Amino acid sequence: MIINFEVMSETKLEKPIVLYVDDERNNLMEFKESFGADYEVLLAVSPDEAMEILKTITPHVIISDHRMPFMTGIEMFEKIKQKYPEPLRVLLTGYGDVQVLTDAINKGQVYRYIKKPWIEDEIRNVVMDAFANTQTRVALEVRNRELEEAYKELDRFVYSVSHDLRSPLMGIMALAGFLQKSQNLEEVNEYGELIVKNINRLDEFITNLLEYYKVKRGELTISSLSFEDLFKEIFEMYEAEMLDNNIRFEMDVKQHEDFRGDKLILLVALQNFFSNSIKYQKLENRNKFIKLSAHVLRGEAVVVIEDNGIGIDKEFQHRIFEMFYRASSQAVGSGIGLYNAKLALSKLGGEVELESAAGVGTLFTIKIPSK
Ligand code: ADP
């Protein structure tokens, strides 16, 4: 499963795409000659032909003659509007059609009209206006999607705060109560240990949130990076935990060229994958391992994080990068780790591929371009 991180940005439209419909071939040719250099011009000699074109291309503007045999321009627009509401519709018409035209505009079938015979500047103004209108609409749609995503995140955040911050706190409170009453040293030690565990959970949650904001809002700081050094740094961070859990560490780096990237952001991503490989080991396994490898070639680093842990069930694999999503109760995590890793990778223009089988292990392959 390959996950590409699409960076939401305002869509850049280059040339306006204009579909011109007219039953007179001379007019079609003239239109193409006048505007072919500035617009991507599509021509249709009948409404049927226009409908055919619309099956594959969505123009920004459709300009149509009103008086055509079998179907008028307005009738055609009415039909188009049902199926393809996006392109703005501009009607070319003579003086006699004013009443029909007023109705059509009032009913929203037509965006603008231009009197025949058309003047080049008039067409240019209308197309420019329609094009700007489309761009604003597209930008608004992108913003709306971003806003919807932000709302969803906020919902999940509120849920998670109530659960992940409150439950360790409630635990600490209850344990403190027991501590106050206990006279037994063994019990006191046990409660003390549980309190420390709960505090660590709180700390992890807060660290993850801070990491999230650092990655989301921070600017990139680019420098030359050595994957060998990065991997050593990560290993040292977790060395004690790995010894404690009897996990073997393997490393394989092939880097014969310079790689440029943001060290902190890359570390956020790698650390989150790595710490999961520790957390989700099979506890009873006597041969636990984690392998980090990197291959830098032609301006791209391919990094693999592999473990022989509990693996991830197929049905959860597509959700593990969601904020606050957890697929296992083996470890108490915040469910933000992989979300942050994903965010960090998207900042670096990277992508990640996941291979995992429940009970066998997990392998993440990350591809990151050098900056
Ligand atoms: P968490 O805080 O729960 O670890 P993450 O966002 O880091 O949250 O990971 C999401 C879920 O993906 C985890 O709950 C776990 O079920 C699964 N997961 C991630 N990495 C691994 C791995 N290496 N092995 C097995 N399961 C994993």
Short mmCIF file of C-alpha atoms and ligand atoms in Angstrom, two decimals:
data_model
loop_
_atom_site.label_atom_id
_atom_site.label_comp_id
_atom_site.label_asym_id
_atom_site.label_seq_id
_atom_site.Cartn_x
_atom_site.Cartn_y
_atom_site.Cartn_z
CA MET A 1 0.00 0.00 0.00
CA ILE A 2 1.59 3.30 -1.07
CA ILE A 3 0.54 6.43 0.70
CA ASN A 4 1.23 9.66 -1.12
CA PHE A 5 0.91 12.81 0.83
CA GLU A 6 -0.87 15.35 -1.21
CA VAL A 7 0.05 18.83 -0.03
CA MET A 8 -3.06 20.90 -0.24
CA SER A 9 -2.40 24.06 -2.16
CA GLU A 10 -4.28 26.37 -4.41
CA THR A 11 -4.66 24.69 -7.74
CA LYS A 12 -2.83 26.60 -10.45
CA LEU A 13 -4.80 26.81 -13.68
CA GLU A 14 -2.80 27.78 -16.70
CA LYS A 15 -4.82 28.56 -19.81
CA PRO A 16 -8.59 28.92 -19.76
CA ILE A 17 -10.26 25.98 -21.50
CA VAL A 18 -13.10 27.27 -23.65
CA LEU A 19 -15.67 25.14 -25.47
CA TYR A 20 -17.32 26.97 -28.33
CA VAL A 21 -20.55 25.57 -29.80
CA ASP A 22 -21.93 26.90 -33.09
CA ASP A 23 -23.66 25.25 -36.04
CA GLU A 24 -21.82 27.53 -38.46
CA ARG A 25 -18.41 26.12 -39.21
CA ASN A 26 -17.07 29.52 -40.33
CA ASN A 27 -17.75 30.93 -36.88
CA LEU A 28 -15.96 28.00 -35.27
CA MET A 29 -12.90 28.58 -37.44
CA GLU A 30 -12.91 32.30 -36.77
CA PHE A 31 -13.15 31.67 -33.02
CA LYS A 32 -10.23 29.26 -33.10
CA GLU A 33 -8.14 31.71 -35.09
CA SER A 34 -8.85 34.62 -32.76
CA PHE A 35 -8.40 32.84 -29.43
CA GLY A 36 -6.45 29.66 -30.15
CA ALA A 37 -3.20 31.19 -28.95
CA ASP A 38 -4.55 32.33 -25.58
CA TYR A 39 -7.08 29.66 -24.68
CA GLU A 40 -7.28 25.96 -25.09
CA VAL A 41 -10.13 26.05 -27.60
CA LEU A 42 -12.51 23.11 -28.06
CA LEU A 43 -15.01 23.28 -30.91
CA ALA A 44 -18.41 21.60 -31.34
CA VAL A 45 -20.71 22.00 -34.32
CA SER A 46 -23.76 20.73 -32.43
CA PRO A 47 -25.03 20.20 -28.87
CA ASP A 48 -24.48 16.45 -29.33
CA GLU A 49 -20.85 17.01 -30.17
CA ALA A 50 -20.52 19.33 -27.16
CA MET A 51 -21.95 16.62 -24.89
CA GLU A 52 -19.41 14.15 -26.29
CA ILE A 53 -16.51 16.50 -25.51
CA LEU A 54 -17.82 17.11 -21.98
CA LYS A 55 -17.59 13.39 -21.24
CA THR A 56 -13.80 13.69 -21.18
CA ILE A 57 -12.95 17.37 -20.59
CA THR A 58 -14.40 19.93 -18.22
CA PRO A 59 -13.85 23.38 -19.72
CA HIS A 60 -13.88 26.53 -17.63
CA VAL A 61 -16.30 28.28 -19.99
CA ILE A 62 -18.80 27.13 -22.61
CA ILE A 63 -19.77 29.71 -25.19
CA SER A 64 -22.68 28.80 -27.42
CA ASP A 65 -24.72 30.25 -30.20
CA HIS A 66 -28.40 30.43 -29.23
CA ARG A 67 -30.06 29.73 -32.55
CA MET A 68 -29.12 26.27 -33.68
CA PRO A 69 -31.22 23.62 -35.47
CA PHE A 70 -32.89 20.93 -33.26
CA MET A 71 -31.89 22.52 -29.95
CA THR A 72 -31.34 26.14 -28.85
CA GLY A 73 -28.29 27.22 -26.90
CA ILE A 74 -30.42 27.73 -23.76
CA GLU A 75 -31.93 24.25 -24.06
CA MET A 76 -28.47 22.81 -24.45
CA PHE A 77 -27.23 24.72 -21.40
CA GLU A 78 -30.19 23.43 -19.38
CA LYS A 79 -29.11 19.89 -20.26
CA ILE A 80 -25.43 20.55 -19.60
CA LYS A 81 -26.17 22.21 -16.27
CA GLN A 82 -27.76 19.03 -14.89
CA LYS A 83 -24.77 16.87 -15.68
CA TYR A 84 -21.84 19.27 -15.72
CA PRO A 85 -22.62 22.22 -13.43
CA GLU A 86 -19.05 23.52 -13.23
CA PRO A 87 -18.30 25.30 -16.54
CA LEU A 88 -19.71 28.80 -16.75
CA ARG A 89 -22.16 29.19 -19.62
CA VAL A 90 -22.07 32.16 -22.00
CA LEU A 91 -24.70 32.65 -24.69
CA LEU A 92 -24.24 34.36 -28.03
CA THR A 93 -27.47 35.83 -29.23
CA GLY A 94 -29.10 38.46 -31.43
CA TYR A 95 -31.39 41.34 -30.42
CA GLY A 96 -34.63 39.45 -30.94
CA ASP A 97 -33.98 37.02 -28.11
CA VAL A 98 -33.93 39.48 -25.19
CA GLN A 99 -36.96 38.05 -23.35
CA VAL A 100 -35.78 34.43 -23.65
CA LEU A 101 -32.39 35.53 -22.51
CA THR A 102 -33.65 37.38 -19.44
CA ASP A 103 -35.53 34.25 -18.37
CA ALA A 104 -32.46 32.10 -18.96
CA ILE A 105 -30.26 34.37 -16.86
CA ASN A 106 -32.86 34.55 -14.09
CA LYS A 107 -33.16 30.77 -14.03
CA GLY A 108 -29.39 30.46 -13.79
CA GLN A 109 -28.97 28.65 -17.10
CA VAL A 110 -26.68 31.34 -18.46
CA TYR A 111 -23.86 33.19 -16.69
CA ARG A 112 -23.40 35.98 -19.27
CA TYR A 113 -24.55 36.79 -22.76
CA ILE A 114 -22.78 38.39 -25.67
CA LYS A 115 -24.49 40.06 -28.60
CA LYS A 116 -23.89 38.71 -32.07
CA PRO A 117 -21.77 39.34 -34.03
CA TRP A 118 -19.27 39.08 -31.23
CA ILE A 119 -16.48 41.54 -30.64
CA GLU A 120 -13.15 40.03 -29.70
CA ASP A 121 -12.62 42.23 -26.63
CA GLU A 122 -16.01 41.39 -25.28
CA ILE A 123 -15.30 37.66 -25.48
CA ARG A 124 -11.91 38.22 -23.83
CA ASN A 125 -13.47 40.14 -20.94
CA VAL A 126 -16.13 37.54 -20.35
CA VAL A 127 -13.66 34.64 -20.50
CA MET A 128 -11.25 36.44 -18.16
CA ASP A 129 -14.06 37.13 -15.74
CA ALA A 130 -15.37 33.54 -15.92
CA PHE A 131 -11.87 32.17 -15.51
CA ALA A 132 -11.20 34.34 -12.43
CA ASN A 133 -14.54 33.20 -11.06
CA THR A 134 -13.55 29.54 -11.54
CA GLN A 135 -10.20 30.07 -9.86
CA THR A 136 -11.84 31.70 -6.87
CA ARG A 137 -14.28 28.81 -6.67
CA VAL A 138 -11.49 26.22 -6.83
CA ALA A 139 -9.49 28.07 -4.14
CA LEU A 140 -12.61 28.21 -1.99
CA GLU A 141 -13.21 24.50 -2.42
CA VAL A 142 -9.62 23.78 -1.35
CA ARG A 143 -10.06 26.03 1.71
CA ASN A 144 -13.33 24.30 2.56
CA ARG A 145 -11.70 20.90 2.40
CA GLU A 146 -8.88 22.13 4.63
CA LEU A 147 -11.39 23.56 7.05
CA GLU A 148 -13.36 20.32 7.14
CA GLU A 149 -10.13 18.43 7.85
CA ALA A 150 -9.27 20.89 10.63
CA TYR A 151 -12.71 20.39 12.19
CA LYS A 152 -12.29 16.64 12.07
CA GLU A 153 -8.90 16.98 13.74
CA LEU A 154 -10.41 19.19 16.40
CA ASP A 155 -13.13 16.63 17.13
CA ARG A 156 -10.58 13.87 17.43
CA PHE A 157 -8.42 16.16 19.55
CA VAL A 158 -11.22 16.89 22.02
CA TYR A 159 -11.99 13.19 22.27
CA SER A 160 -8.36 12.34 22.76
CA VAL A 161 -7.75 15.05 25.35
CA SER A 162 -10.71 13.85 27.35
CA HIS A 163 -9.45 10.29 27.18
CA ASP A 164 -5.66 10.42 27.00
CA LEU A 165 -5.11 13.32 29.34
CA ARG A 166 -7.90 12.57 31.77
CA SER A 167 -7.51 8.86 32.24
CA PRO A 168 -3.86 8.93 33.41
CA LEU A 169 -4.74 11.88 35.62
CA MET A 170 -7.65 10.04 37.18
CA GLY A 171 -5.31 7.06 37.64
CA ILE A 172 -2.75 9.23 39.41
CA MET A 173 -5.44 10.68 41.63
CA ALA A 174 -6.75 7.26 42.65
CA LEU A 175 -3.23 5.92 43.24
CA ALA A 176 -2.32 8.96 45.34
CA GLY A 177 -5.37 8.21 47.48
CA PHE A 178 -4.20 4.61 48.01
CA LEU A 179 -0.69 5.84 48.79
CA GLN A 180 -1.95 8.13 51.51
CA LYS A 181 -3.71 5.27 53.21
CA SER A 182 -1.12 2.54 52.72
CA GLN A 183 1.23 1.46 55.51
CA ASN A 184 2.91 -1.27 53.48
CA LEU A 185 6.25 -0.43 51.82
CA GLU A 186 5.79 -2.95 49.02
CA GLU A 187 2.41 -1.48 48.20
CA VAL A 188 3.80 2.03 48.32
CA ASN A 189 6.49 1.07 45.79
CA GLU A 190 3.94 -0.55 43.51
CA TYR A 191 1.67 2.52 43.57
CA GLY A 192 4.70 4.72 43.01
CA GLU A 193 5.63 2.75 39.90
CA LEU A 194 2.10 2.96 38.52
CA ILE A 195 2.07 6.71 39.13
CA VAL A 196 5.32 7.07 37.16
CA LYS A 197 3.79 5.03 34.30
CA ASN A 198 0.78 7.33 34.17
CA ILE A 199 2.99 10.40 34.26
CA ASN A 200 5.02 8.99 31.35
CA ARG A 201 1.83 8.56 29.37
CA LEU A 202 0.90 12.17 30.00
CA ASP A 203 4.39 13.27 29.06
CA GLU A 204 4.33 11.27 25.83
CA PHE A 205 1.00 12.75 24.88
CA ILE A 206 2.19 16.30 25.45
CA THR A 207 5.50 15.67 23.63
CA ASN A 208 3.56 14.33 20.65
CA LEU A 209 1.30 17.35 20.56
CA LEU A 210 4.28 19.70 20.69
CA GLU A 211 5.94 17.71 17.93
CA TYR A 212 2.78 18.07 15.87
CA TYR A 213 2.80 21.86 16.13
CA LYS A 214 6.54 22.06 15.50
CA VAL A 215 6.18 20.10 12.27
CA LYS A 216 2.94 21.72 11.17
CA ARG A 217 3.99 25.33 11.69
CA GLY A 218 7.77 25.21 11.49
CA GLU A 219 9.90 26.35 8.56
CA LEU A 220 12.37 23.92 6.99
CA THR A 221 16.05 24.22 7.92
CA ILE A 222 18.07 22.43 5.26
CA SER A 223 21.52 20.95 5.77
CA SER A 224 23.61 18.01 4.53
CA LEU A 225 22.65 14.81 6.30
CA SER A 226 24.40 11.54 6.91
CA PHE A 227 22.02 8.63 7.37
CA GLU A 228 24.62 6.76 9.34
CA ASP A 229 24.73 9.59 11.90
CA LEU A 230 20.93 9.89 11.92
CA PHE A 231 20.47 6.18 12.56
CA LYS A 232 23.13 6.18 15.30
CA GLU A 233 21.40 9.12 16.95
CA ILE A 234 18.07 7.30 16.90
CA PHE A 235 19.61 4.08 18.21
CA GLU A 236 21.30 5.92 21.07
CA MET A 237 17.99 7.49 22.05
CA TYR A 238 16.38 4.08 22.42
CA GLU A 239 19.41 1.96 23.34
CA ALA A 240 18.42 1.40 26.97
CA GLU A 241 14.86 0.46 26.05
CA MET A 242 16.13 -1.97 23.42
CA LEU A 243 18.52 -3.62 25.83
CA ASP A 244 15.74 -3.86 28.37
CA ASN A 245 13.49 -5.59 25.86
CA ASN A 246 16.22 -7.70 24.33
CA ILE A 247 15.85 -6.27 20.82
CA ARG A 248 18.70 -6.60 18.33
CA PHE A 249 19.53 -3.58 16.19
CA GLU A 250 20.79 -3.81 12.61
CA MET A 251 21.80 -0.98 10.36
CA ASP A 252 22.72 -0.81 6.68
CA VAL A 253 23.57 2.49 4.97
CA LYS A 254 24.61 3.02 1.37
CA GLN A 255 25.19 6.70 0.91
CA HIS A 256 27.80 7.81 -1.61
CA GLU A 257 26.32 11.19 -2.33
CA ASP A 258 25.19 14.27 -0.47
CA PHE A 259 21.65 14.29 0.88
CA ARG A 260 20.04 17.55 1.94
CA GLY A 261 17.05 17.79 4.20
CA ASP A 262 15.66 19.09 7.46
CA LYS A 263 17.26 17.03 10.21
CA LEU A 264 14.68 17.66 12.95
CA ILE A 265 11.71 16.94 10.72
CA LEU A 266 13.32 13.79 9.35
CA LEU A 267 14.07 12.68 12.89
CA VAL A 268 10.42 13.21 13.91
CA ALA A 269 9.38 10.85 11.12
CA LEU A 270 12.06 8.19 11.70
CA GLN A 271 11.75 8.25 15.48
CA ASN A 272 8.04 7.62 15.31
CA PHE A 273 8.46 4.62 13.05
CA PHE A 274 11.34 3.35 15.15
CA SER A 275 9.66 3.71 18.55
CA ASN A 276 6.66 1.82 17.19
CA SER A 277 8.95 -1.00 16.12
CA ILE A 278 10.03 -1.23 19.75
CA LYS A 279 6.53 -0.89 21.21
CA TYR A 280 4.92 -3.45 18.95
CA GLN A 281 7.34 -6.33 19.32
CA LYS A 282 6.03 -9.80 20.10
CA LEU A 283 6.70 -9.96 23.82
CA GLU A 284 7.37 -13.69 23.88
CA ASN A 285 9.73 -13.60 20.84
CA ARG A 286 13.34 -14.57 21.66
CA ASN A 287 14.76 -13.15 18.47
CA LYS A 288 13.40 -9.61 18.28
CA PHE A 289 15.04 -7.29 15.80
CA ILE A 290 14.71 -3.88 14.20
CA LYS A 291 16.56 -3.04 11.03
CA LEU A 292 17.15 0.42 9.67
CA SER A 293 18.52 0.78 6.17
CA ALA A 294 19.07 3.69 3.83
CA HIS A 295 20.06 3.87 0.21
CA VAL A 296 20.78 7.28 -1.24
CA LEU A 297 20.87 7.40 -5.00
CA ARG A 298 20.19 10.02 -7.67
CA GLY A 299 18.86 12.66 -5.29
CA GLU A 300 16.56 10.34 -3.39
CA ALA A 301 16.84 8.47 -0.11
CA VAL A 302 15.03 5.18 0.31
CA VAL A 303 14.78 4.35 4.00
CA VAL A 304 13.43 1.07 5.32
CA ILE A 305 12.34 0.41 8.90
CA GLU A 306 11.72 -3.26 9.47
CA ASP A 307 10.68 -5.25 12.53
CA ASN A 308 9.49 -8.76 13.29
CA GLY A 309 6.85 -7.58 15.75
CA ILE A 310 3.12 -8.16 16.05
CA GLY A 311 2.40 -6.69 12.60
CA ILE A 312 -0.72 -4.80 11.56
CA ASP A 313 -3.90 -6.49 10.47
CA LYS A 314 -4.85 -5.79 6.82
CA GLU A 315 -8.15 -4.22 7.82
CA PHE A 316 -6.45 -1.51 9.93
CA GLN A 317 -3.57 -0.70 7.62
CA HIS A 318 -5.28 2.12 5.76
CA ARG A 319 -6.13 3.93 8.98
CA ILE A 320 -2.91 3.90 10.99
CA PHE A 321 -1.80 7.33 9.73
CA GLU A 322 -4.95 9.00 11.03
CA MET A 323 -4.66 11.28 14.01
CA PHE A 324 -5.33 9.49 17.31
CA TYR A 325 -5.92 6.17 15.58
CA ARG A 326 -4.64 3.04 17.34
CA ALA A 327 -4.83 -0.46 16.02
CA SER A 328 -3.41 -2.27 19.03
CA SER A 329 -3.82 -2.30 22.77
CA GLN A 330 -0.38 -3.84 23.31
CA ALA A 331 1.12 -0.47 24.19
CA VAL A 332 -0.48 2.67 25.48
CA GLY A 333 0.29 5.23 22.85
CA SER A 334 -1.27 8.53 21.93
CA GLY A 335 -2.16 7.50 18.37
CA ILE A 336 -0.42 10.64 17.10
CA GLY A 337 2.95 9.09 16.27
CA LEU A 338 2.31 7.99 12.71
CA TYR A 339 0.17 11.03 12.02
CA ASN A 340 3.17 13.19 12.93
CA ALA A 341 5.44 10.96 10.85
CA LYS A 342 3.10 11.42 7.89
CA LEU A 343 2.99 15.18 8.40
CA ALA A 344 6.78 15.33 8.63
CA LEU A 345 7.19 13.29 5.44
CA SER A 346 4.70 15.42 3.55
CA LYS A 347 6.74 18.50 4.54
CA LEU A 348 9.78 16.83 3.02
CA GLY A 349 7.89 15.82 -0.13
CA GLY A 350 8.21 12.15 0.78
CA GLU A 351 6.01 9.10 0.51
CA VAL A 352 5.69 5.89 2.48
CA GLU A 353 4.82 2.33 1.60
CA LEU A 354 3.65 -0.16 4.21
CA GLU A 355 4.01 -3.92 4.16
CA SER A 356 2.80 -5.77 7.18
CA ALA A 357 1.30 -9.07 8.19
CA ALA A 358 -0.28 -9.77 11.55
CA GLY A 359 1.99 -11.94 13.65
CA VAL A 360 4.92 -11.64 11.25
CA GLY A 361 6.22 -8.08 11.25
CA THR A 362 6.11 -4.66 9.66
CA LEU A 363 8.16 -2.90 7.03
CA PHE A 364 7.86 0.78 6.19
CA THR A 365 9.65 2.02 3.05
CA ILE A 366 10.08 5.77 2.92
CA LYS A 367 11.19 7.71 -0.14
CA ILE A 368 12.40 11.26 0.36
CA PRO A 369 13.85 13.59 -2.27
CA SER A 370 17.00 15.50 -1.42
CA LYS A 371 16.35 19.27 -1.20
P1 ADP B 1 0.40 4.75 18.88
O1 ADP B 1 0.62 5.88 19.80
O2 ADP B 1 -0.83 3.95 19.21
O3 ADP B 1 1.62 3.91 18.70
P2 ADP B 1 0.79 5.52 16.11
O4 ADP B 1 0.12 6.61 15.35
O5 ADP B 1 2.27 5.64 16.30
O6 ADP B 1 0.05 5.45 17.50
O7 ADP B 1 0.46 4.14 15.41
C1 ADP B 1 -0.88 3.82 15.08
C2 ADP B 1 -1.14 2.34 15.21
O8 ADP B 1 -0.42 1.64 14.20
C3 ADP B 1 -0.65 1.74 16.51
O9 ADP B 1 -1.64 1.85 17.51
C4 ADP B 1 -0.35 0.29 16.13
O10 ADP B 1 -1.52 -0.48 16.24
C5 ADP B 1 0.01 0.38 14.65
N1 ADP B 1 1.47 0.27 14.41
C6 ADP B 1 2.30 1.27 14.06
N2 ADP B 1 3.56 0.82 13.86
C7 ADP B 1 3.53 -0.49 14.09
C8 ADP B 1 4.51 -1.54 14.03
N3 ADP B 1 5.80 -1.31 13.71
N4 ADP B 1 4.10 -2.80 14.32
C9 ADP B 1 2.81 -3.06 14.63
N5 ADP B 1 1.85 -2.12 14.70
C10 ADP B 1 2.19 -0.85 14.43
#
